[in-house]
CSV table of C-alpha atoms and ligand atoms in Angstrom, one decimal:
chain,number,residue,atom,x,y,z
X,1,MET,CA,107.8,112.7,100.7
X,2,GLU,CA,109.3,109.4,101.4
X,3,LEU,CA,110.1,108.9,105.0
X,4,LYS,CA,113.1,106.9,106.1
X,5,LEU,CA,113.1,105.4,109.5
X,6,ASP,CA,116.3,106.1,111.4
X,7,LEU,CA,116.2,103.1,113.8
X,8,GLU,CA,118.4,101.6,116.4
X,9,PRO,CA,118.5,98.0,117.7
X,10,ILE,CA,116.3,97.4,120.8
X,11,LYS,CA,118.6,97.9,123.5
X,12,ILE,CA,117.6,98.4,127.1
X,13,GLY,CA,120.0,98.9,129.8
X,14,GLY,CA,122.9,97.1,128.0
X,15,ARG,CA,120.6,94.2,127.0
X,16,GLU,CA,120.0,93.9,123.2
X,17,LEU,CA,116.9,92.1,122.1
X,18,HIS,CA,116.9,90.1,118.9
X,19,ARG,CA,114.3,88.7,116.7
X,20,PRO,CA,112.1,86.8,117.1
X,21,PHE,CA,110.7,89.5,119.6
X,22,ILE,CA,108.4,87.6,122.0
X,23,ILE,CA,106.2,89.7,124.3
X,24,SER,CA,103.7,88.0,126.4
X,25,GLY,CA,101.6,88.7,129.6
X,26,PRO,CA,97.8,89.4,130.5
X,27,CYS,CA,95.5,91.7,128.6
X,28,SER,CA,95.2,93.6,131.9
X,29,ALA,CA,96.9,93.9,135.3
X,30,GLU,CA,94.2,92.7,137.7
X,31,SER,CA,96.0,91.9,141.0
X,32,GLU,CA,99.4,91.5,142.5
X,33,GLU,CA,99.0,87.9,142.7
X,34,GLN,CA,97.9,87.6,139.0
X,35,ILE,CA,101.0,89.7,137.9
X,36,MET,CA,103.5,87.7,140.0
X,37,ASP,CA,102.1,84.4,139.0
X,38,THR,CA,101.7,84.9,135.3
X,39,GLY,CA,105.0,86.9,135.3
X,40,GLN,CA,107.1,84.3,137.0
X,41,GLN,CA,105.7,81.6,134.6
X,42,ILE,CA,106.5,83.8,131.5
X,43,ALA,CA,110.1,84.4,132.9
X,44,GLN,CA,110.7,80.7,133.0
X,45,LEU,CA,109.7,80.3,129.4
X,46,ASN,CA,112.6,82.7,128.7
X,47,ILE,CA,110.3,85.2,127.2
X,48,PRO,CA,112.0,88.5,127.6
X,49,ILE,CA,109.2,90.9,127.6
X,50,PHE,CA,106.1,91.1,129.9
X,51,ARG,CA,103.0,93.0,128.9
X,52,ALA,CA,100.3,94.1,131.0
X,53,GLY,CA,97.5,96.7,130.3
X,54,VAL,CA,97.1,99.2,133.2
X,55,TRP,CA,94.8,101.5,131.4
X,56,LYS,CA,92.5,99.8,129.0
X,57,PRO,CA,90.9,101.5,126.1
X,58,ARG,CA,87.6,99.7,125.8
X,59,THR,CA,85.3,100.2,122.8
X,60,ARG,CA,82.2,100.2,125.0
X,61,PRO,CA,81.8,101.7,128.5
X,62,GLY,CA,81.1,99.3,131.3
X,63,ASN,CA,83.9,97.0,130.5
X,64,PHE,CA,86.8,96.6,132.8
X,65,GLU,CA,89.0,99.8,131.9
X,66,GLY,CA,92.1,98.7,134.0
X,67,LEU,CA,93.2,99.6,137.4
X,68,GLY,CA,95.4,102.5,136.5
X,69,VAL,CA,98.4,103.6,138.8
X,70,VAL,CA,97.7,101.0,141.6
X,71,ALA,CA,99.0,98.3,139.2
X,72,LEU,CA,102.2,99.9,138.5
X,73,PRO,CA,104.1,98.9,141.7
X,74,TRP,CA,103.1,95.1,141.0
X,75,LEU,CA,105.0,95.5,137.7
X,76,LYS,CA,108.0,97.0,139.3
X,77,LYS,CA,108.0,94.2,141.9
X,78,LEU,CA,107.8,91.8,138.9
X,79,LYS,CA,110.7,93.4,137.4
X,80,GLN,CA,112.9,93.1,140.5
X,81,HIS,CA,112.0,89.5,141.1
X,82,THR,CA,112.7,88.3,137.5
X,83,ASN,CA,114.7,89.3,134.4
X,84,LEU,CA,111.7,90.5,132.6
X,85,LEU,CA,111.5,93.7,130.7
X,86,ILE,CA,108.0,95.4,131.2
X,87,ALA,CA,105.7,96.9,128.7
X,88,VAL,CA,102.5,98.8,129.2
X,89,GLU,CA,100.1,100.6,126.9
X,90,VAL,CA,100.1,104.4,127.1
X,91,ALA,CA,97.5,106.6,125.5
X,92,ASN,CA,98.3,110.0,127.0
X,93,ALA,CA,101.1,112.2,128.6
X,94,TYR,CA,99.9,111.2,132.1
X,95,HIS,CA,100.3,107.5,131.5
X,96,ILE,CA,103.9,108.1,130.4
X,97,LYS,CA,104.8,110.2,133.5
X,98,GLU,CA,103.3,107.6,135.8
X,99,ALA,CA,104.7,104.6,134.1
X,100,LEU,CA,108.3,106.1,134.1
X,101,LYS,CA,108.1,106.6,137.9
X,102,TYR,CA,107.9,102.8,138.1
X,103,ASP,CA,110.7,101.9,135.8
X,104,ILE,CA,108.5,100.7,132.9
X,105,ASP,CA,110.9,99.5,130.1
X,106,ILE,CA,108.8,99.6,127.0
X,107,PHE,CA,105.6,101.5,125.8
X,108,TRP,CA,103.1,100.3,123.4
X,109,ILE,CA,100.5,102.4,121.6
X,110,GLY,CA,97.1,100.7,121.2
X,111,ALA,CA,95.1,100.6,117.9
X,112,ARG,CA,92.5,103.2,119.1
X,113,THR,CA,95.3,105.6,119.9
X,114,THR,CA,97.3,105.1,116.6
X,115,ALA,CA,94.2,106.2,114.8
X,116,ASN,CA,94.3,109.7,116.5
X,117,PRO,CA,97.2,111.9,115.6
X,118,PHE,CA,96.6,114.4,118.3
X,119,LEU,CA,97.1,111.7,120.9
X,120,VAL,CA,100.1,110.2,119.0
X,121,GLN,CA,101.7,113.7,118.9
X,122,GLU,CA,101.0,114.2,122.7
X,123,LEU,CA,102.7,110.9,123.5
X,124,ALA,CA,105.6,111.8,121.0
X,125,ASP,CA,106.1,115.1,122.8
X,126,GLN,CA,106.0,113.5,126.2
X,127,MET,CA,108.7,111.0,125.1
X,128,ARG,CA,110.9,113.6,123.6
X,129,GLY,CA,114.4,113.0,124.9
X,130,ILE,CA,113.6,109.7,126.6
X,131,ASP,CA,115.5,106.7,125.2
X,132,VAL,CA,112.6,104.2,125.3
X,133,PRO,CA,111.4,101.6,122.8
X,134,VAL,CA,108.0,102.1,121.5
X,135,PHE,CA,105.8,99.4,119.9
X,136,VAL,CA,103.1,100.9,117.6
X,137,LYS,CA,100.0,98.9,116.8
X,138,ASN,CA,98.3,99.5,113.5
X,139,PRO,CA,95.4,101.8,113.7
X,140,ILE,CA,91.9,100.2,113.9
X,141,ASN,CA,91.2,101.1,110.3
X,142,PRO,CA,93.3,99.7,107.5
X,143,ASP,CA,95.2,102.9,106.7
X,144,ILE,CA,98.8,102.4,106.2
X,145,ASP,CA,99.5,106.1,106.2
X,146,LEU,CA,98.0,106.6,109.6
X,147,TRP,CA,100.3,103.9,111.0
X,148,ILE,CA,103.4,105.4,109.3
X,149,GLY,CA,102.2,108.8,110.5
X,150,ALA,CA,102.5,107.6,114.1
X,151,LEU,CA,105.9,106.1,113.5
X,152,GLU,CA,107.0,109.4,111.8
X,153,ARG,CA,105.6,111.6,114.7
X,154,LEU,CA,107.8,109.4,117.2
X,155,GLN,CA,110.7,109.7,114.9
X,156,GLU,CA,110.5,113.3,114.8
X,157,ALA,CA,110.5,113.4,118.5
X,158,GLY,CA,113.9,111.6,118.4
X,159,LEU,CA,112.7,108.1,119.1
X,160,LYS,CA,114.7,105.4,117.4
X,161,LYS,CA,113.8,102.1,119.0
X,162,LEU,CA,110.5,101.6,117.2
X,163,VAL,CA,108.7,98.4,116.4
X,164,ALA,CA,105.3,98.1,114.6
X,165,ILE,CA,102.5,95.6,115.8
X,166,HIS,CA,100.1,94.1,113.3
X,167,ARG,CA,96.9,93.4,115.4
X,168,GLY,CA,94.3,93.3,112.5
X,169,PHE,CA,91.6,95.8,111.5
X,170,SER,CA,88.1,96.4,112.5
X,171,TYR,CA,85.5,95.5,109.9
X,172,TYR,CA,81.7,95.3,109.6
X,173,GLY,CA,80.2,92.0,108.9
X,174,ALA,CA,81.1,88.3,109.6
X,175,SER,CA,84.5,86.9,110.0
X,176,VAL,CA,86.2,84.2,112.0
X,177,TYR,CA,88.5,86.8,113.4
X,178,ARG,CA,88.0,89.5,116.0
X,179,ASN,CA,90.2,92.0,113.9
X,180,LYS,CA,90.7,90.9,110.4
X,181,PRO,CA,94.4,90.5,109.5
X,182,GLU,CA,95.1,92.4,106.3
X,183,TRP,CA,98.6,90.9,105.7
X,184,SER,CA,99.2,92.9,102.6
X,185,ILE,CA,99.4,96.1,104.9
X,186,PRO,CA,102.2,95.0,107.1
X,187,ILE,CA,103.9,93.4,104.2
X,188,GLU,CA,103.8,96.9,102.4
X,189,LEU,CA,105.1,98.4,105.6
X,190,LYS,CA,108.0,96.0,105.5
X,191,ARG,CA,108.7,96.7,101.9
X,192,ARG,CA,108.8,100.5,102.5
X,193,PHE,CA,110.8,100.2,105.7
X,194,PRO,CA,112.9,97.0,105.4
X,195,ASN,CA,114.7,98.0,108.8
X,196,LEU,CA,111.5,98.3,110.8
X,197,ASN,CA,110.7,95.1,113.0
X,198,ILE,CA,107.2,94.0,112.7
X,199,VAL,CA,105.6,91.7,115.4
X,200,VAL,CA,102.2,90.2,115.1
X,201,ASP,CA,99.5,90.1,117.9
X,202,PRO,CA,97.7,86.9,117.3
X,203,SER,CA,95.6,87.5,120.4
X,204,HIS,CA,93.7,90.7,119.2
X,205,ILE,CA,93.5,89.1,115.6
X,206,SER,CA,92.0,85.9,116.6
X,207,GLY,CA,89.9,86.9,119.6
X,208,LYS,CA,89.6,83.2,120.6
X,209,ARG,CA,92.3,80.8,121.6
X,210,GLU,CA,91.5,78.1,119.1
X,211,LEU,CA,92.9,80.4,116.3
X,212,LEU,CA,96.1,81.5,118.0
X,213,ARG,CA,98.4,78.7,116.7
X,214,GLU,CA,97.2,79.3,113.1
X,215,VAL,CA,97.8,82.9,113.3
X,216,CYS,CA,101.1,82.6,115.0
X,217,GLN,CA,102.2,80.2,112.3
X,218,LYS,CA,101.1,82.5,109.6
X,219,ALA,CA,103.2,85.3,111.1
X,220,VAL,CA,106.2,83.0,111.3
X,221,ASP,CA,105.6,81.9,107.7
X,222,LEU,CA,105.5,85.5,106.5
X,223,ASP,CA,108.8,86.1,108.2
X,224,PHE,CA,107.4,88.7,110.7
X,225,ASP,CA,109.8,89.7,113.6
X,226,GLY,CA,107.9,88.3,116.7
X,227,LEU,CA,104.7,87.8,118.5
X,228,PHE,CA,102.9,89.8,121.0
X,229,ILE,CA,100.6,87.5,122.6
X,230,GLU,CA,98.4,87.5,125.6
X,231,SER,CA,98.7,85.0,128.5
X,232,HIS,CA,97.1,84.9,132.0
X,233,CYS,CA,97.6,82.4,134.9
X,234,HIS,CA,93.8,81.9,135.0
X,235,PRO,CA,92.5,82.9,131.5
X,236,ASP,CA,88.9,81.8,132.2
X,237,HIS,CA,88.7,84.4,135.0
X,238,ALA,CA,90.4,87.3,133.1
X,239,LEU,CA,88.6,90.4,133.6
X,240,SER,CA,89.1,91.4,129.8
X,241,ASP,CA,89.7,89.4,126.7
X,242,LYS,CA,89.3,86.1,128.5
X,243,GLU,CA,88.4,84.0,125.3
X,244,GLN,CA,91.8,84.9,123.6
X,245,GLN,CA,94.1,84.4,126.6
X,246,VAL,CA,96.0,81.2,127.3
X,247,THR,CA,98.0,79.9,130.3
X,248,PRO,CA,101.8,80.3,130.0
X,249,ALA,CA,101.9,76.5,129.7
X,250,GLN,CA,99.4,76.6,126.7
X,251,LEU,CA,101.5,79.5,125.3
X,252,ASN,CA,104.6,77.2,125.5
X,253,SER,CA,103.0,74.4,123.6
X,254,ILE,CA,101.9,76.7,120.9
X,255,MET,CA,105.3,78.2,120.6
X,256,GLU,CA,106.8,74.6,120.6
X,257,SER,CA,104.4,73.5,117.9
X,258,LEU,CA,105.5,76.3,115.5
X,259,ILE,CA,107.5,75.5,112.6
X,260,TRP,CA,110.2,78.2,112.1
X,261,ARG,CA,111.2,78.0,108.5
X,262,LYS,CA,114.2,79.7,107.0
X,263,PRO,CA,113.7,83.0,105.2
X,264,ASP,CA,116.0,81.9,102.3
X,265,VAL,CA,117.5,78.8,100.5
X,266,THR,CA,121.3,78.7,100.8
X,267,ASN,CA,121.9,75.3,99.3
X,268,ARG,CA,122.9,75.8,95.5
X,269,LYS,CA,120.8,72.9,94.1
X,270,LEU,CA,117.8,73.8,96.1
X,271,ARG,CA,118.2,77.5,95.2
X,272,HIS,CA,118.2,76.4,91.4
X,273,ASN,CA,114.9,74.5,92.0
X,274,LEU,CA,113.4,77.4,93.5
X,275,GLU,CA,114.6,79.7,90.7
X,276,VAL,CA,113.1,77.4,88.1
X,277,MET,CA,109.7,77.6,89.9
X,278,ARG,CA,110.0,81.3,90.3
X,279,SER,CA,110.7,81.8,86.5
X,280,LYS,CA,107.6,79.9,85.7
X,281,ILE,CA,105.7,82.3,88.0
X,282,ASP,CA,107.3,85.2,86.1
X,283,ARG,CA,106.1,83.8,82.8
X,284,ILE,CA,102.6,83.2,84.0
X,285,ASP,CA,102.3,86.7,85.6
X,286,ASP,CA,103.5,88.1,82.2
X,287,GLU,CA,100.6,86.2,80.5
X,288,ILE,CA,98.2,87.6,83.1
X,289,LEU,CA,99.3,91.0,82.3
X,290,HIS,CA,99.0,90.5,78.6
X,291,MET,CA,95.4,89.0,79.1
X,292,PHE,CA,94.6,92.0,81.2
X,293,ASN,CA,95.5,94.2,78.4
X,294,ALA,CA,93.6,92.1,75.8
X,295,ARG,CA,90.5,92.4,77.9
X,296,MET,CA,90.9,96.2,78.4
X,297,LYS,CA,91.1,96.5,74.5
X,298,VAL,CA,87.8,94.8,74.3
X,299,VAL,CA,86.5,97.1,77.1
X,300,GLU,CA,87.5,100.1,74.9
X,301,GLN,CA,85.6,98.7,72.0
X,302,ILE,CA,82.6,98.3,74.2
X,303,ALA,CA,83.0,101.9,75.4
X,304,GLU,CA,82.8,103.2,71.8
X,305,PHE,CA,79.8,101.1,71.2
X,306,LYS,CA,78.0,102.4,74.4
X,307,LYS,CA,78.9,106.0,73.5
X,308,VAL,CA,77.6,105.6,69.9
X,309,ASN,CA,74.4,104.0,71.3
X,310,GLN,CA,73.8,106.0,74.3
X,311,VAL,CA,74.0,103.2,76.7
X,312,THR,CA,75.0,103.5,80.3
X,313,ILE,CA,78.4,102.2,81.5
X,314,LEU,CA,77.1,99.9,84.2
X,315,GLN,CA,74.3,97.4,83.7
X,316,ALA,CA,74.0,96.0,87.2
X,317,SER,CA,72.4,92.7,86.0
X,318,ARG,CA,75.4,92.0,83.7
X,319,TRP,CA,77.9,92.8,86.5
X,320,SER,CA,76.1,90.4,88.9
X,321,GLU,CA,76.1,87.8,86.2
X,322,ILE,CA,79.8,88.1,85.8
X,323,LEU,CA,80.5,87.8,89.4
X,324,ARG,CA,78.3,84.9,89.8
X,325,GLU,CA,79.7,83.0,86.9
X,326,ARG,CA,83.3,83.7,87.7
X,327,LYS,CA,82.8,82.5,91.2
X,328,GLU,CA,81.2,79.3,89.9
X,329,ILE,CA,84.2,78.7,87.8
X,330,ALA,CA,86.6,79.5,90.6
X,331,LEU,CA,84.9,77.0,92.8
X,332,LYS,CA,85.3,74.2,90.1
X,333,LEU,CA,89.0,75.2,89.9
X,334,GLY,CA,89.7,75.0,93.6
X,335,LEU,CA,90.3,78.8,93.7
X,336,SER,CA,88.9,80.7,96.7
X,337,GLU,CA,85.7,82.6,95.9
X,338,GLU,CA,86.9,85.4,97.9
X,339,PHE,CA,90.1,85.9,96.1
X,340,VAL,CA,88.3,85.6,92.6
X,341,ALA,CA,85.7,88.0,93.7
X,342,SER,CA,88.3,90.6,94.8
X,343,VAL,CA,90.3,90.1,91.5
X,344,PHE,CA,87.2,90.7,89.4
X,345,LYS,CA,86.0,93.6,91.6
X,346,ALA,CA,89.3,95.4,90.7
X,347,ILE,CA,89.1,94.3,87.0
X,348,HIS,CA,85.6,95.6,86.8
X,349,GLN,CA,86.5,98.9,88.5
X,350,GLU,CA,89.3,99.4,86.0
X,351,SER,CA,86.9,98.6,83.1
X,352,ILE,CA,84.6,101.3,84.5
X,353,ASN,CA,87.4,103.9,84.7
X,354,ARG,CA,88.5,103.1,81.1
X,355,GLN,CA,84.9,103.5,79.7
X,356,THR,CA,84.3,106.6,81.7
X,357,THR,CA,87.4,108.2,80.2
X,358,ILE,CA,86.5,107.1,76.6
X,359,MET,CA,82.8,108.1,76.9
X,360,ASN,CA,83.5,111.5,78.3
X,361,GLN,CA,86.3,112.3,75.9
X,362,GLU,CA,84.4,114.2,73.3
X,363,MET,CA,82.3,116.0,76.0
X,364,ALA,CA,85.5,117.2,77.7
X,365,GLY,CA,86.7,118.3,74.2
X,366,LYS,CA,83.4,120.4,73.7
X,367,THR,CA,83.8,122.2,76.9
X,368,THR,CA,87.3,123.4,76.1
P,401,PEP,C1,95.7,95.3,124.1
P,401,PEP,O1,96.9,95.0,123.6
P,401,PEP,O2,95.5,94.9,125.1
P,401,PEP,C2,94.9,96.1,123.4
P,401,PEP,C3,94.1,96.9,123.9
P,401,PEP,O3,95.0,96.0,122.1
P,401,PEP,P1,94.5,96.8,120.8
P,401,PEP,O4,95.0,98.2,120.9
P,401,PEP,O5,95.1,96.1,119.6
P,401,PEP,O6,93.0,96.8,120.7
P,402,MN,MN1,93.6,92.6,125.3
């Protein structure tokens, strides 16, 4: 079943927010001074939405888990002293009930919560009948259906002001990122739901300040709808996520350094030039597809050969050799090794699938 998201503009108390949606504030609310100081600086930057974690889902116990309800009056005070709209993370029905007592404007659902349909349903049920914008982070694992499922549960509870947040995905192994961005997943989400706004959380993707600008620029270049970024009046003393937080002033210089490119070309001559290049791409893609097909025809001959000669489909040494050689060629051509490896892994998997079908054809025939 294909879901359609019936969405409304993000309008709060008569105020309509437009893209780019910029949300900033500390990872966690730590003290009244920290909230007021950071918040007032954020308000001066004309950023409309302030974020602060009151309940913090930490992967391991022993880390700072937020101060809970004591922090809510500070956020309410900040709201009264500035024009800021306030967003907090909610992970259960109790969080929603408490946050609403303090006029919180926006809820966000964290990555660990999105991964749990029981909790998402509990949140959706608690929000039923409340007109509140909800920002939904991707689940920690790269599962687009789990992300869509959360949006769907909220939608079924009548929530229409939904925004998705790409904050990267957990992985095992080495990476420069804290949570690897898998851009193809939010791009696919956008393709399926063109009216859904998707913002990017460069802080939790990067895990360190030095990478923030690059990830922000990437988000802008991919035409995402905004940024959800952590800032703190004294990042080095932050009680959580200190390496990835920046001061409001540093945030401002990142924002000012970003190049906001246009999503399309309107000038007729420039448009023509782009179309010429795009038709070259179309022709090359067509050639690639025909080459894939030619390769698969040879794979079929090999399958017949292996079947007659009773040879296994996979010879591990041959596969290692293919991967090594292709990576070597990629390097010489200036192509990324990672890219070429992933393309050849997909080709190899398809070759195995074809060979499996052919080599087992007769056997299947015999059993019927
Ligand atoms: C956060 O935004 O502070 C947070 C806990 O993020 P995530 O759910 O993406 O880990
Ligand atoms: Mn954080």
